[in-house]
mmCIF file of N, CA and C in Angstrom:
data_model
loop_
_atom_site.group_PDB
_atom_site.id
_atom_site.type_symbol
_atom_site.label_atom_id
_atom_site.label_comp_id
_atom_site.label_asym_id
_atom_site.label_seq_id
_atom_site.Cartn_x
_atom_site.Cartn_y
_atom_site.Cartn_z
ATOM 1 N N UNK D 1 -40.068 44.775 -28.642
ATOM 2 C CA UNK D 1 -40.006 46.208 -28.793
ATOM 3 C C UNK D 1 -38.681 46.821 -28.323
ATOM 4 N N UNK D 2 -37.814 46.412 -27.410
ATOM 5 C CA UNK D 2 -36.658 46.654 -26.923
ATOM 6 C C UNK D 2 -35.695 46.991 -28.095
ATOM 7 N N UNK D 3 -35.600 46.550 -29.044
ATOM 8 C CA UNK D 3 -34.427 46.204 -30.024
ATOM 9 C C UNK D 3 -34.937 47.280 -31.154
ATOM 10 N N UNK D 4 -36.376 47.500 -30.933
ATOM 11 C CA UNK D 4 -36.770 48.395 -31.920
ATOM 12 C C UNK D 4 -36.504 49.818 -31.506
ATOM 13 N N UNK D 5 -36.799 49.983 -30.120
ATOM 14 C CA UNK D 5 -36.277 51.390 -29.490
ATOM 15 C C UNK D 5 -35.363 51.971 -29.475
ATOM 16 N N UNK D 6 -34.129 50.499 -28.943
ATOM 17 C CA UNK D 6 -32.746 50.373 -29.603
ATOM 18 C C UNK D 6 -32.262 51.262 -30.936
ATOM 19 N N UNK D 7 -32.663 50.563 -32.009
ATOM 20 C CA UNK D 7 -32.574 51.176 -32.904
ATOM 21 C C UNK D 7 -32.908 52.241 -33.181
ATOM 22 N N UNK D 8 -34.137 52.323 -33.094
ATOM 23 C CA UNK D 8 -34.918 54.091 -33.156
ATOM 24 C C UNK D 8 -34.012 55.139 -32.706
ATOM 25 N N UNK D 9 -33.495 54.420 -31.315
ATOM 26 C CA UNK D 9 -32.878 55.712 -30.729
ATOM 27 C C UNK D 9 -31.638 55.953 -31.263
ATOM 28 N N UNK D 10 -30.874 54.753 -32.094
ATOM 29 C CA UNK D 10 -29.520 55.282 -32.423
ATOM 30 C C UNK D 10 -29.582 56.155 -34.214
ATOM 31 N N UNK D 11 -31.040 56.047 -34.715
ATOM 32 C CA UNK D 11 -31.168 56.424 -35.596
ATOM 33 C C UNK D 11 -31.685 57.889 -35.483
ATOM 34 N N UNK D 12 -31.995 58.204 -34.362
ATOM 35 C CA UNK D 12 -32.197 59.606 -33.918
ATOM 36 C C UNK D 12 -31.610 61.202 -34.383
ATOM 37 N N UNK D 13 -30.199 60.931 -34.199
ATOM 38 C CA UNK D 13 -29.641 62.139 -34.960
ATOM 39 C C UNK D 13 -29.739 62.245 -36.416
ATOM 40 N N UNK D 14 -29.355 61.047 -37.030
ATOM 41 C CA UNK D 14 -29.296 60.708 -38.593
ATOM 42 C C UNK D 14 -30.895 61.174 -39.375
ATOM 43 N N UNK D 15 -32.057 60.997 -38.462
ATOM 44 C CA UNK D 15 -32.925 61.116 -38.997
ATOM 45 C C UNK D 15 -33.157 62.833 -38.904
ATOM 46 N N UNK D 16 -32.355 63.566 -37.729
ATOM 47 C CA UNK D 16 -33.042 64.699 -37.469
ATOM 48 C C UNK D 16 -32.231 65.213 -38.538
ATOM 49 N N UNK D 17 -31.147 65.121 -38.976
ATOM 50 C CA UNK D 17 -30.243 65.476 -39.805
ATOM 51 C C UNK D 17 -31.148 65.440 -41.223
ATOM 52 N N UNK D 18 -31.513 64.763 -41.803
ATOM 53 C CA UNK D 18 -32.433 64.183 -42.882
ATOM 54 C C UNK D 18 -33.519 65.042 -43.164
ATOM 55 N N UNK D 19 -34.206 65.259 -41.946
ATOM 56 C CA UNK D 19 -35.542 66.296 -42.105
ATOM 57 C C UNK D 19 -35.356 67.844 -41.909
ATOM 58 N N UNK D 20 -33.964 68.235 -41.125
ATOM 59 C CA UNK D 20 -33.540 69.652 -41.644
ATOM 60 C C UNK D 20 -33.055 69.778 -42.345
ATOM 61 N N UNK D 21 -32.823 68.621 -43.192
ATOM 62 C CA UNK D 21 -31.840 69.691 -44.572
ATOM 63 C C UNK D 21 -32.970 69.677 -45.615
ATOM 64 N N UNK D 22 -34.691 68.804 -45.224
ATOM 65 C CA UNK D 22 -35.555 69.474 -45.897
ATOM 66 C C UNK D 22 -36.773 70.922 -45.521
ATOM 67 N N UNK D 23 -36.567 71.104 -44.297
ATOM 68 C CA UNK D 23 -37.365 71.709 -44.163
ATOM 69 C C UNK D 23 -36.423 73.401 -43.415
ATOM 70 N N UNK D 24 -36.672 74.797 -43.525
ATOM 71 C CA UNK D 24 -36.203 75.217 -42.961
ATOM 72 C C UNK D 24 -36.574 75.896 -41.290
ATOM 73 N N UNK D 25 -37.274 75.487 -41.019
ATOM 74 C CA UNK D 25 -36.935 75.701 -39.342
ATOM 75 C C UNK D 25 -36.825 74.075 -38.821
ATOM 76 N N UNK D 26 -35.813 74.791 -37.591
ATOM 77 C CA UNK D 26 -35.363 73.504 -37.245
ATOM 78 C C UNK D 26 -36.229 73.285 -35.964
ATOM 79 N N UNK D 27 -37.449 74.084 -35.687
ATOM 80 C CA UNK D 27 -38.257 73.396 -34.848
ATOM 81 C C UNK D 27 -39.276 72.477 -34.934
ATOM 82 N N UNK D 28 -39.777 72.480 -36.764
ATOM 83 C CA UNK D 28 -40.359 71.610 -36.891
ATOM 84 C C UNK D 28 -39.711 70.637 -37.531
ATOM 85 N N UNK D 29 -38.290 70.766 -37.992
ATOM 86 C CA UNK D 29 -37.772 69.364 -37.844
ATOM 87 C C UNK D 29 -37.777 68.422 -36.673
ATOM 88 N N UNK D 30 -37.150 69.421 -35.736
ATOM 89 C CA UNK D 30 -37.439 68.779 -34.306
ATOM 90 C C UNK D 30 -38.656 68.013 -34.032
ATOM 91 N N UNK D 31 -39.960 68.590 -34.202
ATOM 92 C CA UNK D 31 -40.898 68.285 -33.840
ATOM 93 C C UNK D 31 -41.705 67.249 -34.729
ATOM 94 N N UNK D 32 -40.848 66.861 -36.395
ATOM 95 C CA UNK D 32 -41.327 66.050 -37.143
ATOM 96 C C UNK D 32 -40.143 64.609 -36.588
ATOM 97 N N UNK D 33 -39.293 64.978 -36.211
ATOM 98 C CA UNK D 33 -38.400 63.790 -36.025
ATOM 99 C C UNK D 33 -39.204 63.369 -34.767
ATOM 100 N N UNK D 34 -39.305 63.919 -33.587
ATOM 101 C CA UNK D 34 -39.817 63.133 -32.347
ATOM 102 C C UNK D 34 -41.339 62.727 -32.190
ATOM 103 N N UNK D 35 -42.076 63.138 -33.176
ATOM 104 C CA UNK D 35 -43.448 62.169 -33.594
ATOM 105 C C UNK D 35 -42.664 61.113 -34.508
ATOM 106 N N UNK D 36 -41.926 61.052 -35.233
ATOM 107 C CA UNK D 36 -41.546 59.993 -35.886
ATOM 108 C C UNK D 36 -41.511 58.782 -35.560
ATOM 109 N N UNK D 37 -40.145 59.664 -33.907
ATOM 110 C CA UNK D 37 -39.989 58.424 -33.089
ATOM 111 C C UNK D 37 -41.022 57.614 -32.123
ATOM 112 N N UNK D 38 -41.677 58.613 -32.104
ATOM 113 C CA UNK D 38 -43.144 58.454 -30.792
ATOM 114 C C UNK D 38 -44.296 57.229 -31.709
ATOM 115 N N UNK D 39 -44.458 57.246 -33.238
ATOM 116 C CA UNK D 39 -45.285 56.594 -34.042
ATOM 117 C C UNK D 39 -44.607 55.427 -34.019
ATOM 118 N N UNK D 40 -43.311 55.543 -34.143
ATOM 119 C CA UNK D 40 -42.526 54.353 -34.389
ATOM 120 C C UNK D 40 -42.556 53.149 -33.349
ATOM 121 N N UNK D 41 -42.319 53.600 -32.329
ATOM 122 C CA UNK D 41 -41.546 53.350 -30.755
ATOM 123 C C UNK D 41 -43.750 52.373 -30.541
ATOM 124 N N UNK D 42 -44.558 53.660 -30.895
ATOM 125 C CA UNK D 42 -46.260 53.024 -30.504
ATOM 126 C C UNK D 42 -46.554 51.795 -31.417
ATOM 127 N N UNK D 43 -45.889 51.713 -32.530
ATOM 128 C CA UNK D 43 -46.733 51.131 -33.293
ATOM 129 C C UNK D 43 -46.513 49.382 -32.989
ATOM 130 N N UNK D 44 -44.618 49.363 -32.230
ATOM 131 C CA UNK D 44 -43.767 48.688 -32.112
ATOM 132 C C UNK D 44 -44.905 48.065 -30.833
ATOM 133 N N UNK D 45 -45.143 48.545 -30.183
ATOM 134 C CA UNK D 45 -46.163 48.019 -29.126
ATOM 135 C C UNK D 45 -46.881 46.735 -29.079
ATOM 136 N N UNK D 46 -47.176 47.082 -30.834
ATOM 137 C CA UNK D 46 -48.645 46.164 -30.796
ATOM 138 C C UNK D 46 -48.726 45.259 -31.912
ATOM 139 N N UNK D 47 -47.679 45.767 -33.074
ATOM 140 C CA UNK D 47 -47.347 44.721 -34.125
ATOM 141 C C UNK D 47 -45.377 44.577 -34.416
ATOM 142 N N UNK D 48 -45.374 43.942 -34.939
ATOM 143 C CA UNK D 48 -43.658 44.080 -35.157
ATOM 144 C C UNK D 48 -43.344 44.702 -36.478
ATOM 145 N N UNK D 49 -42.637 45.370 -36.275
ATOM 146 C CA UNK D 49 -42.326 46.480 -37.050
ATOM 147 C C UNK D 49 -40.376 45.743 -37.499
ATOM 148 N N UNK D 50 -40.474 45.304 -38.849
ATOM 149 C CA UNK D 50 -39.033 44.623 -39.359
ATOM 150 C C UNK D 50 -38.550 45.501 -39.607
ATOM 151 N N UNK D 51 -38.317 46.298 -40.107
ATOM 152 C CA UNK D 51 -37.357 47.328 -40.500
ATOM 153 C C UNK D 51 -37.449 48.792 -39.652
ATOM 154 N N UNK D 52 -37.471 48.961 -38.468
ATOM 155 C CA UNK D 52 -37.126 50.099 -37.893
ATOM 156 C C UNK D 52 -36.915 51.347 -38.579
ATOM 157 N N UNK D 53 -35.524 51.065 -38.093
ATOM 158 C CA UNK D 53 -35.109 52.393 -38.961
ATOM 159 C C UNK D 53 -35.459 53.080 -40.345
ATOM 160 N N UNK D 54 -35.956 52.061 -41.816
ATOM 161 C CA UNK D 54 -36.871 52.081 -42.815
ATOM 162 C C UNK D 54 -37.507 52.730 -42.176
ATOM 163 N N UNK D 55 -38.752 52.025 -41.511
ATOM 164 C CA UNK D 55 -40.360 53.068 -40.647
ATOM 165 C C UNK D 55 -39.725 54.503 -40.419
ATOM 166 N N UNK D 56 -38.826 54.440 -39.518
ATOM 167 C CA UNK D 56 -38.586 55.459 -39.562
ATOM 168 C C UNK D 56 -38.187 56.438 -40.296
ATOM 169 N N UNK D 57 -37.646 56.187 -40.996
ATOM 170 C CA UNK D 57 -36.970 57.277 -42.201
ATOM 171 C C UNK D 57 -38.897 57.631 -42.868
ATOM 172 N N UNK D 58 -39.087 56.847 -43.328
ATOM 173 C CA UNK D 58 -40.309 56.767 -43.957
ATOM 174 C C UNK D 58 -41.530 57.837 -43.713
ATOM 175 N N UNK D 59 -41.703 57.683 -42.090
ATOM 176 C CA UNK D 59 -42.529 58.464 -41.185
ATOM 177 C C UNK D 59 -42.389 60.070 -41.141
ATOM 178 N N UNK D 60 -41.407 60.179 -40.715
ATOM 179 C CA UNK D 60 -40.206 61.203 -40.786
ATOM 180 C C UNK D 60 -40.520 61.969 -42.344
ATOM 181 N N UNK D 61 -40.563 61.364 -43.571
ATOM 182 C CA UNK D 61 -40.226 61.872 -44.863
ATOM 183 C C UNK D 61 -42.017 62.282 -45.132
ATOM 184 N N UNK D 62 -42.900 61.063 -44.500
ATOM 185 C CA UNK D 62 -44.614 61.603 -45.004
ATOM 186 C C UNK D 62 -44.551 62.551 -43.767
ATOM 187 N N UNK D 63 -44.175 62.894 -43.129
ATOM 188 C CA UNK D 63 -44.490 63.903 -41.833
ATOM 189 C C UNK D 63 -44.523 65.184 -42.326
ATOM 190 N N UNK D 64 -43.172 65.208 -43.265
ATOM 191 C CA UNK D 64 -42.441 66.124 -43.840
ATOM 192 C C UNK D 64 -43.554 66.576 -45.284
ATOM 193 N N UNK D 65 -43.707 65.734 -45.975
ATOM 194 C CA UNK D 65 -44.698 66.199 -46.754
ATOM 195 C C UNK D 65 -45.935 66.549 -46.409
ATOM 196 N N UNK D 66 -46.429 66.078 -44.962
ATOM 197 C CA UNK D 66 -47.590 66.755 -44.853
ATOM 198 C C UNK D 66 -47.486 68.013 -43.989
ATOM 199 N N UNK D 67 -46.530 68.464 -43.910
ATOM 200 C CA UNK D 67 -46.447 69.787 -43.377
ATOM 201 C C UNK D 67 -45.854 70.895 -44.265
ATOM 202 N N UNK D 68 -45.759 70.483 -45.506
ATOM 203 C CA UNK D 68 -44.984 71.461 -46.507
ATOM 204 C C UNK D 68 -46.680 71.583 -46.791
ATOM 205 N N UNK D 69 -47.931 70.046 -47.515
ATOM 206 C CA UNK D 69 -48.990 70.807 -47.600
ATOM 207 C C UNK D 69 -49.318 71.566 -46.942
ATOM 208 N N UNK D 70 -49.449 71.619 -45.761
ATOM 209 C CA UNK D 70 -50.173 72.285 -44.993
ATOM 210 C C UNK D 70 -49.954 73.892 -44.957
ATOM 211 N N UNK D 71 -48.632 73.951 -45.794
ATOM 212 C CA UNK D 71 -48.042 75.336 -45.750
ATOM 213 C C UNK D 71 -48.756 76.329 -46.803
ATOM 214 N N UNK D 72 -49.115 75.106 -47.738
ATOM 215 C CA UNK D 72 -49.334 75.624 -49.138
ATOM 216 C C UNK D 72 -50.785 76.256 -48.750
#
């Protein structure tokens, strides 16, 4: 899990960058990027997770769609 956190964390800005230029407040970008990392970082716990940063982008992007539904 070390190497996955690693990563997570250097993918951190890039991802927050990613989810505000879809959504416009940047608090729930904020708040969709750091469950991202929090799902990511848990899931890493208990199975191995190969592509990190992938998961992450990934997480990050369904987070994002389920909060545009939720708008609707």
């Amino acid at each position: 899990p070390g190497t996955v956190v690693t990563e997570i964390l250097r993918s951190y800005v890039g991802v927050m960058r990613f989810v505000s230029r879809q959504l416009a407040n940047r608090e729930d970008a904020a708040d969709v990027t750091q469950t991202s990392v929090a799902r990511i970082i848990a899931r890493a716990q208990s199975v191995e997770v190969p592509f990190p940063r992938a998961a992450l982008y990934r997480t990050a992007q369904n987070l994002v769609f389920d909060l545009r539904r939720q708008a609707m």
